[in-house]
mmCIF file of C-alpha atoms in Angstrom:
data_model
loop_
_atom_site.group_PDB
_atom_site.id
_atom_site.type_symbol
_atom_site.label_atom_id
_atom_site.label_comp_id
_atom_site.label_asym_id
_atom_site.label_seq_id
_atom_site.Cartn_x
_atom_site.Cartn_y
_atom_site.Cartn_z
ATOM 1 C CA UNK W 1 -194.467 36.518 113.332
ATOM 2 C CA UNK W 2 -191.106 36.741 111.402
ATOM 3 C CA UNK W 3 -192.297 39.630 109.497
ATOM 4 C CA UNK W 4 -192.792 41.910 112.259
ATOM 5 C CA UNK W 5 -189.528 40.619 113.958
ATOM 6 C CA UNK W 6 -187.861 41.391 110.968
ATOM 7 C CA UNK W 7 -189.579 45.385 111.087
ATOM 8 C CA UNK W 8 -188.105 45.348 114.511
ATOM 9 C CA UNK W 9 -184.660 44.055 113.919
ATOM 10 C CA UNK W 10 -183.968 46.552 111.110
ATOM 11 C CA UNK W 11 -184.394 49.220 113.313
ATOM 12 C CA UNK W 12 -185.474 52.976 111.370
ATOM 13 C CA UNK W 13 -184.847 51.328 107.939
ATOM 14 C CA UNK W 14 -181.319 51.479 108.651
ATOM 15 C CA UNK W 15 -180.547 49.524 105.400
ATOM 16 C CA UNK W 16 -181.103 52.532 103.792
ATOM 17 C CA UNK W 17 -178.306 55.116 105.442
ATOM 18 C CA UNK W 18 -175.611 52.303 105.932
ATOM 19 C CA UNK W 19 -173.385 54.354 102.927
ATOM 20 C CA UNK W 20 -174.365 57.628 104.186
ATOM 21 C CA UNK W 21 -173.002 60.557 105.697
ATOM 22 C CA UNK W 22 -174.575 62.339 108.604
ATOM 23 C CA UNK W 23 -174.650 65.619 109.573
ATOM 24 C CA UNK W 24 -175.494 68.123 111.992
ATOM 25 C CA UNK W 25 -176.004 67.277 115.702
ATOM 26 C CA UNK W 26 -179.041 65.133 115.122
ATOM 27 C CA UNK W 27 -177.039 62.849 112.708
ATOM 28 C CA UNK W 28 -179.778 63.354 109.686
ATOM 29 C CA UNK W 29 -178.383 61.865 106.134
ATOM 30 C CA UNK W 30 -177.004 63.853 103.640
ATOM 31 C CA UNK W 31 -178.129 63.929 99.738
ATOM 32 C CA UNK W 32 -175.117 65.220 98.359
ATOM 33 C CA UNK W 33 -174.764 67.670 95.599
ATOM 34 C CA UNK W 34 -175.242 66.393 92.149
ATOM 35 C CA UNK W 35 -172.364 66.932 89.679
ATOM 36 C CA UNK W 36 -174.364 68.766 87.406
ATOM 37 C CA UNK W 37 -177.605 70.590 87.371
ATOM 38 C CA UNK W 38 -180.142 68.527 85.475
ATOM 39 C CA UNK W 39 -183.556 70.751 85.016
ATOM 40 C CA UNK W 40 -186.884 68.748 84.790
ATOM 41 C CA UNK W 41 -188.366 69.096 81.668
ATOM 42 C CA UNK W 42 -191.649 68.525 83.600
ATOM 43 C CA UNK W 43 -193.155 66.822 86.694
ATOM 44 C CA UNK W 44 -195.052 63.233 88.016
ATOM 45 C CA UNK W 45 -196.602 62.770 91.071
ATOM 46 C CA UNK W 46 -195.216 59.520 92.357
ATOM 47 C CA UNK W 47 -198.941 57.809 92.471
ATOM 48 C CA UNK W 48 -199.411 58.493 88.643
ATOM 49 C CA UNK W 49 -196.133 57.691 87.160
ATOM 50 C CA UNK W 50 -198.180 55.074 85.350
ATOM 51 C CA UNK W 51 -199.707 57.904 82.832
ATOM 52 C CA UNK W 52 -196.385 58.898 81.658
ATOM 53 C CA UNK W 53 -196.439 58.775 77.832
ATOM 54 C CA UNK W 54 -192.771 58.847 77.788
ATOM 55 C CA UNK W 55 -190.817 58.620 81.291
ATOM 56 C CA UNK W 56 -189.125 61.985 79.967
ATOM 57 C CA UNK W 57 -190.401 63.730 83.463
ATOM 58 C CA UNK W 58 -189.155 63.944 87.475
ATOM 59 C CA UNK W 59 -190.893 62.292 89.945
ATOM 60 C CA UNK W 60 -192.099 64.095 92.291
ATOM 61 C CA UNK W 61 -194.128 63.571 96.135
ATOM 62 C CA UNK W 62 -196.086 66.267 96.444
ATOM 63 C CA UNK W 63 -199.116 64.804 97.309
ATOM 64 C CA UNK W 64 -200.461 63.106 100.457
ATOM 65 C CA UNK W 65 -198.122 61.111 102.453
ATOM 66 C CA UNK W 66 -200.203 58.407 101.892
ATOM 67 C CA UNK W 67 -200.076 58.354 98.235
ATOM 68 C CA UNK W 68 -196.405 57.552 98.433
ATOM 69 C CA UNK W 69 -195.968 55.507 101.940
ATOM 70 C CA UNK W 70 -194.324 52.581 99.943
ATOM 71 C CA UNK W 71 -191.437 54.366 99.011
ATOM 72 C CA UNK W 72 -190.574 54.779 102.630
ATOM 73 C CA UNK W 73 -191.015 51.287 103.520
ATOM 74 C CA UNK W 74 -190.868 49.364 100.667
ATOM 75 C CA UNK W 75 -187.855 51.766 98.515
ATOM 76 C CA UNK W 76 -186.186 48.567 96.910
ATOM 77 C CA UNK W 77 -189.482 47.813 95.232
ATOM 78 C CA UNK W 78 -189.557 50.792 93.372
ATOM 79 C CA UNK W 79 -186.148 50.958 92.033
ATOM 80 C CA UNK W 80 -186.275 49.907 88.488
ATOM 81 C CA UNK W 81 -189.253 52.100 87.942
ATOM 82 C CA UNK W 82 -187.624 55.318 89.332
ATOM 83 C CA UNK W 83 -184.262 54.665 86.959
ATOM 84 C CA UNK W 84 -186.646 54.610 83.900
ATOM 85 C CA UNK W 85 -187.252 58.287 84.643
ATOM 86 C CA UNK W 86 -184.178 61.127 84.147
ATOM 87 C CA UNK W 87 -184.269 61.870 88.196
ATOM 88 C CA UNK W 88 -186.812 61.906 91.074
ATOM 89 C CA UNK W 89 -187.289 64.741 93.701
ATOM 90 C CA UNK W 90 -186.691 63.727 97.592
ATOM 91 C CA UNK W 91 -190.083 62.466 99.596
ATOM 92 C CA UNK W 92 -191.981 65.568 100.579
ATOM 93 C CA UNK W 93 -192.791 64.073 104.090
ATOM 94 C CA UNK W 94 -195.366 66.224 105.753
ATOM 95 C CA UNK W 95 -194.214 68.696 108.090
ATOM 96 C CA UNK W 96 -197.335 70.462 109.668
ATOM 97 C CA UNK W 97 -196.597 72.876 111.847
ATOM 98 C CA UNK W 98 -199.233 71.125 114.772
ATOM 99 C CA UNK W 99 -196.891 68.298 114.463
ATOM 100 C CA UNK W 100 -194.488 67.403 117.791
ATOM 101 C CA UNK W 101 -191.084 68.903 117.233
ATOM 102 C CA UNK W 102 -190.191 64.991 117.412
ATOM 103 C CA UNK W 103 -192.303 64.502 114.143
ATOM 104 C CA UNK W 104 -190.981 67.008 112.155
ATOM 105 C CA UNK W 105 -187.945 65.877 112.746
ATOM 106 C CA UNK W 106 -188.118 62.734 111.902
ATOM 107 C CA UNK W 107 -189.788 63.116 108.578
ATOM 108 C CA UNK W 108 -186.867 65.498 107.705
ATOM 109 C CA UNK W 109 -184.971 62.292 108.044
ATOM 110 C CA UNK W 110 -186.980 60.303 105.782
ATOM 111 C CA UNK W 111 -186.942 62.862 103.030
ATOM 112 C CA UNK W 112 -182.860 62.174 103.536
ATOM 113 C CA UNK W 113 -182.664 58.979 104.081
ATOM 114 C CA UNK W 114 -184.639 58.008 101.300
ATOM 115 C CA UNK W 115 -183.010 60.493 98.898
ATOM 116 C CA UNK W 116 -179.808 59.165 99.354
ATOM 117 C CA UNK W 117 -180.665 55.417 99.227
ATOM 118 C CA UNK W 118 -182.299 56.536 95.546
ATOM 119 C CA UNK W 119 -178.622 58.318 94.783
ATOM 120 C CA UNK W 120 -176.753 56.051 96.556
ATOM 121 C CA UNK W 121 -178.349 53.030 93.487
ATOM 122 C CA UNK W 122 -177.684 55.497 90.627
ATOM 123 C CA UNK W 123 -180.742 57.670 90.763
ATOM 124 C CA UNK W 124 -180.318 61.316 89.798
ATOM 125 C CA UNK W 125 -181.637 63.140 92.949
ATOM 126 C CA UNK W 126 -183.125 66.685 93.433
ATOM 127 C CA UNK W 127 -183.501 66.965 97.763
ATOM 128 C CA UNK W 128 -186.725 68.453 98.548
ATOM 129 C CA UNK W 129 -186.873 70.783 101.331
ATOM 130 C CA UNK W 130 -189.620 71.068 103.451
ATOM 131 C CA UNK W 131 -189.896 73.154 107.007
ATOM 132 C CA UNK W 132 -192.794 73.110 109.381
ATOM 133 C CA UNK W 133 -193.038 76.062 112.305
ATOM 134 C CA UNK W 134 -190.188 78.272 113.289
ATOM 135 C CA UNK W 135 -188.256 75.443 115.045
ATOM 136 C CA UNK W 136 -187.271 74.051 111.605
ATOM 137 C CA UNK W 137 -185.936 76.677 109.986
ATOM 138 C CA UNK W 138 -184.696 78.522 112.934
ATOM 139 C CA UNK W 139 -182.023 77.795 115.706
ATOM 140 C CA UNK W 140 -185.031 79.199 118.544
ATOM 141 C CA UNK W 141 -185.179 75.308 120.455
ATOM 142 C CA UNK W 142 -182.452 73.369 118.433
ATOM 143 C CA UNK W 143 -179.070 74.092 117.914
ATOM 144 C CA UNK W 144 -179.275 74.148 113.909
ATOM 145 C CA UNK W 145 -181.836 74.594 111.595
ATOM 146 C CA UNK W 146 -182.777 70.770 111.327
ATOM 147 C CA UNK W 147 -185.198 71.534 107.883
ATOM 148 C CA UNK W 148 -181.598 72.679 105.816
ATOM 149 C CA UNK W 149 -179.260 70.010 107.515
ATOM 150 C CA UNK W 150 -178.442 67.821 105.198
ATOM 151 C CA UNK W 151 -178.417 69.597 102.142
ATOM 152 C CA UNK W 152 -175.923 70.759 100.169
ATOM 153 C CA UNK W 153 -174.936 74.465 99.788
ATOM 154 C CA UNK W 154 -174.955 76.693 95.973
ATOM 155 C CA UNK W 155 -176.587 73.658 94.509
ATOM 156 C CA UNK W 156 -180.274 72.820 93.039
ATOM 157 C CA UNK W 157 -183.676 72.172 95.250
ATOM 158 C CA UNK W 158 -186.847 71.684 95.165
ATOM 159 C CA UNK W 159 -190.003 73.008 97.474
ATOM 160 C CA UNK W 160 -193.829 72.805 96.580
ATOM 161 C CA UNK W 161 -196.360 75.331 97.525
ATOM 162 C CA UNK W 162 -199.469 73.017 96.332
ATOM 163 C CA UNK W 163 -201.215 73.154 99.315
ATOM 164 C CA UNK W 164 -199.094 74.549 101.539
ATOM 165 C CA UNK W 165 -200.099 78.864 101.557
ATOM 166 C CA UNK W 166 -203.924 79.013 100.770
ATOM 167 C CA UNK W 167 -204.335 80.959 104.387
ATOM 168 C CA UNK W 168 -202.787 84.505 105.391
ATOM 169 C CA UNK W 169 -201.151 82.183 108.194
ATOM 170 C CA UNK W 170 -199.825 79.314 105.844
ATOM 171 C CA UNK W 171 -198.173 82.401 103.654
ATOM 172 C CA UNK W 172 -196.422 83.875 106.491
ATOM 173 C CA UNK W 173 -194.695 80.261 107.770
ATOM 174 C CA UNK W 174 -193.912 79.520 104.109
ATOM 175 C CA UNK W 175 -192.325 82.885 103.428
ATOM 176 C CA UNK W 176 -190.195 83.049 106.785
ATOM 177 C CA UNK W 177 -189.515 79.417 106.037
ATOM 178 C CA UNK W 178 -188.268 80.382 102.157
ATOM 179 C CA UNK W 179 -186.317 83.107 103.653
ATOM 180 C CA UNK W 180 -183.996 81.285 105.957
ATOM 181 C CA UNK W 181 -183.739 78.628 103.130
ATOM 182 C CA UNK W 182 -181.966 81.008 100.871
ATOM 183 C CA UNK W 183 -180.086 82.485 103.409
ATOM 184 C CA UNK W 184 -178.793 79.065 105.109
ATOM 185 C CA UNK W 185 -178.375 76.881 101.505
ATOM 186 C CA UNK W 186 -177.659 79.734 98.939
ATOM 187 C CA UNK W 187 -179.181 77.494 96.292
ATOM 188 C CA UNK W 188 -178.199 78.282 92.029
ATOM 189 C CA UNK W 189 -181.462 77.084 91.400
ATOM 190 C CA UNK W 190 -184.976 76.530 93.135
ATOM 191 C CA UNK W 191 -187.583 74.524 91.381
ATOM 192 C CA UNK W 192 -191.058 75.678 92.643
ATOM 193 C CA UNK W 193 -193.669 72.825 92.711
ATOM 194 C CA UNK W 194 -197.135 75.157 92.584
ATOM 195 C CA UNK W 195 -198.076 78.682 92.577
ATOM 196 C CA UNK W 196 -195.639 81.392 93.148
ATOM 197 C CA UNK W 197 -197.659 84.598 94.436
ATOM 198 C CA UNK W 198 -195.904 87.946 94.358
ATOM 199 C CA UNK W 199 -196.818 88.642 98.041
ATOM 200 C CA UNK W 200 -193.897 85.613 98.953
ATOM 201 C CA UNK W 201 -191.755 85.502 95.635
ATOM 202 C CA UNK W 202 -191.391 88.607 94.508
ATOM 203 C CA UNK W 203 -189.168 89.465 97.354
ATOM 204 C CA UNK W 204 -186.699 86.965 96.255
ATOM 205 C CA UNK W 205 -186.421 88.248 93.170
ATOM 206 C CA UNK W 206 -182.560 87.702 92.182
ATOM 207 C CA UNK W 207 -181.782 85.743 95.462
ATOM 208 C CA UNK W 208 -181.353 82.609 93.010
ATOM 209 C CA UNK W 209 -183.503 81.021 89.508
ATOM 210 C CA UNK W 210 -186.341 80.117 90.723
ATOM 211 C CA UNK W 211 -188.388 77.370 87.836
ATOM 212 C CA UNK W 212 -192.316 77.131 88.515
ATOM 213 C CA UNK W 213 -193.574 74.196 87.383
ATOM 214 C CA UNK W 214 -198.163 73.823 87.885
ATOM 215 C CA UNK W 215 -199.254 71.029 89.880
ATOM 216 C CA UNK W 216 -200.662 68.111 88.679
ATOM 217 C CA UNK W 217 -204.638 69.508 88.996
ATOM 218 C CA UNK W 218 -203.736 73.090 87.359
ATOM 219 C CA UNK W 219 -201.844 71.010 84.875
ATOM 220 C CA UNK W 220 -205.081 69.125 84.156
ATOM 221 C CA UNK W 221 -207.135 72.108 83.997
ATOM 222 C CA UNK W 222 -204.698 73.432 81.727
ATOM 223 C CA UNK W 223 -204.341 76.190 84.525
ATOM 224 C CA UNK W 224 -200.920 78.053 83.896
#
């Protein structure tokens, strides 16, 4: 009984946002701008950090929300682990774009919060940014584009495209999506978790430095 009034009196993990700053109108945490640009020299998912040979990559979420749920309730747990490793990449909470506007939103402010817990205990951080439909990236229902809020501007992020543009649909979302990312956050640098097809990238092309880096399967497969 006290464990579940204890998951009610902390409210939306609010232990982890006490130190931060909000922004926007929806009062979503910021990850701030780290003070210099640290590049991955490679990538973990956060379920298989245990086959590291050396802790010398970034741990990353891309992978079902499931696989990493513990960070999200459980973040203390994990700390010691995480500072073994040169820097982690903010939660990649899903953001489908059948998900209620509600839903989206408040995964957006898990990626955050969580993110800047992890930095706020001495973790390097790299935000992730993720958008779902059109009213995350654009101002079309909310006042500001809630998937960039949050994040700082001319600085270094992350987005992953494993599993995110095998349909003509999923492509067109992801593009539009990339689009008002650049546009909004200016970023130096853009890591790309996955593939990076000409028909969305190639666009870009001088926009900022993008840095591919294969998922964990292609990886496997020794799929470049």
């Amino acid at each position: 009984m006290s464990t579940k009034k204890n998951i009610i009196d902390d409210g939306f993990r609010a232990d982890l946002v006490r130190t931060a700053e909000f922004a926007g109108v929806l009062e979503i945490p910021a990850i701030k701008a780290p003070k210099e640009f640290i590049i991955p020299k490679d990538t973990i998912p956060f379920s298989l950090r245990g086959q590291t040979k050396d802790n010398s990559e970034f741990v990353v979420f891309y992978e079902h929300d499931i696989k990493f749920a513990d960070i999200l309730t459980a973040t203390d747990d994990y700390l010691d682990e995480l500072m073994a490793f040169p820097g982690v990449i903010s939660p990649d909470c899903s953001l489908y774009r059948d998900m209620p506007l509600v839903l989206q939103i408040t995964n957006t402010y898990m990626n955050r919060a969580v993110g800047h817990y992890l930095q706020s205990k001495g973790i390097y951080v790299i935000p992730n940014v993720r958008w779902g439909d059109e009213r995350t990236y654009t101002t079309c229902v909310l006042p500001e584009k809630v998937a960039f809020v949050g994040l700082p501007k001319h600085s270094i992020v992350s987005i992953g495209t494993y599993g995110c543009i095998q349909s003509r649909e999923n492509k067109h979302y992801f593009k539009e999506g990339l689009r008002a990312m650049l546009e909004e956050l200016q970023p130096e640098i853009v890591l790309v978790y996955g593939g990076m097809p000409e028909e969305i990238f190639k666009e870009f092309e001088g926009k900022t430095k993008f840095i591919q880096y294969p998922d964990w399967i292609s990886k496997k497969k020794g799929v470049k």
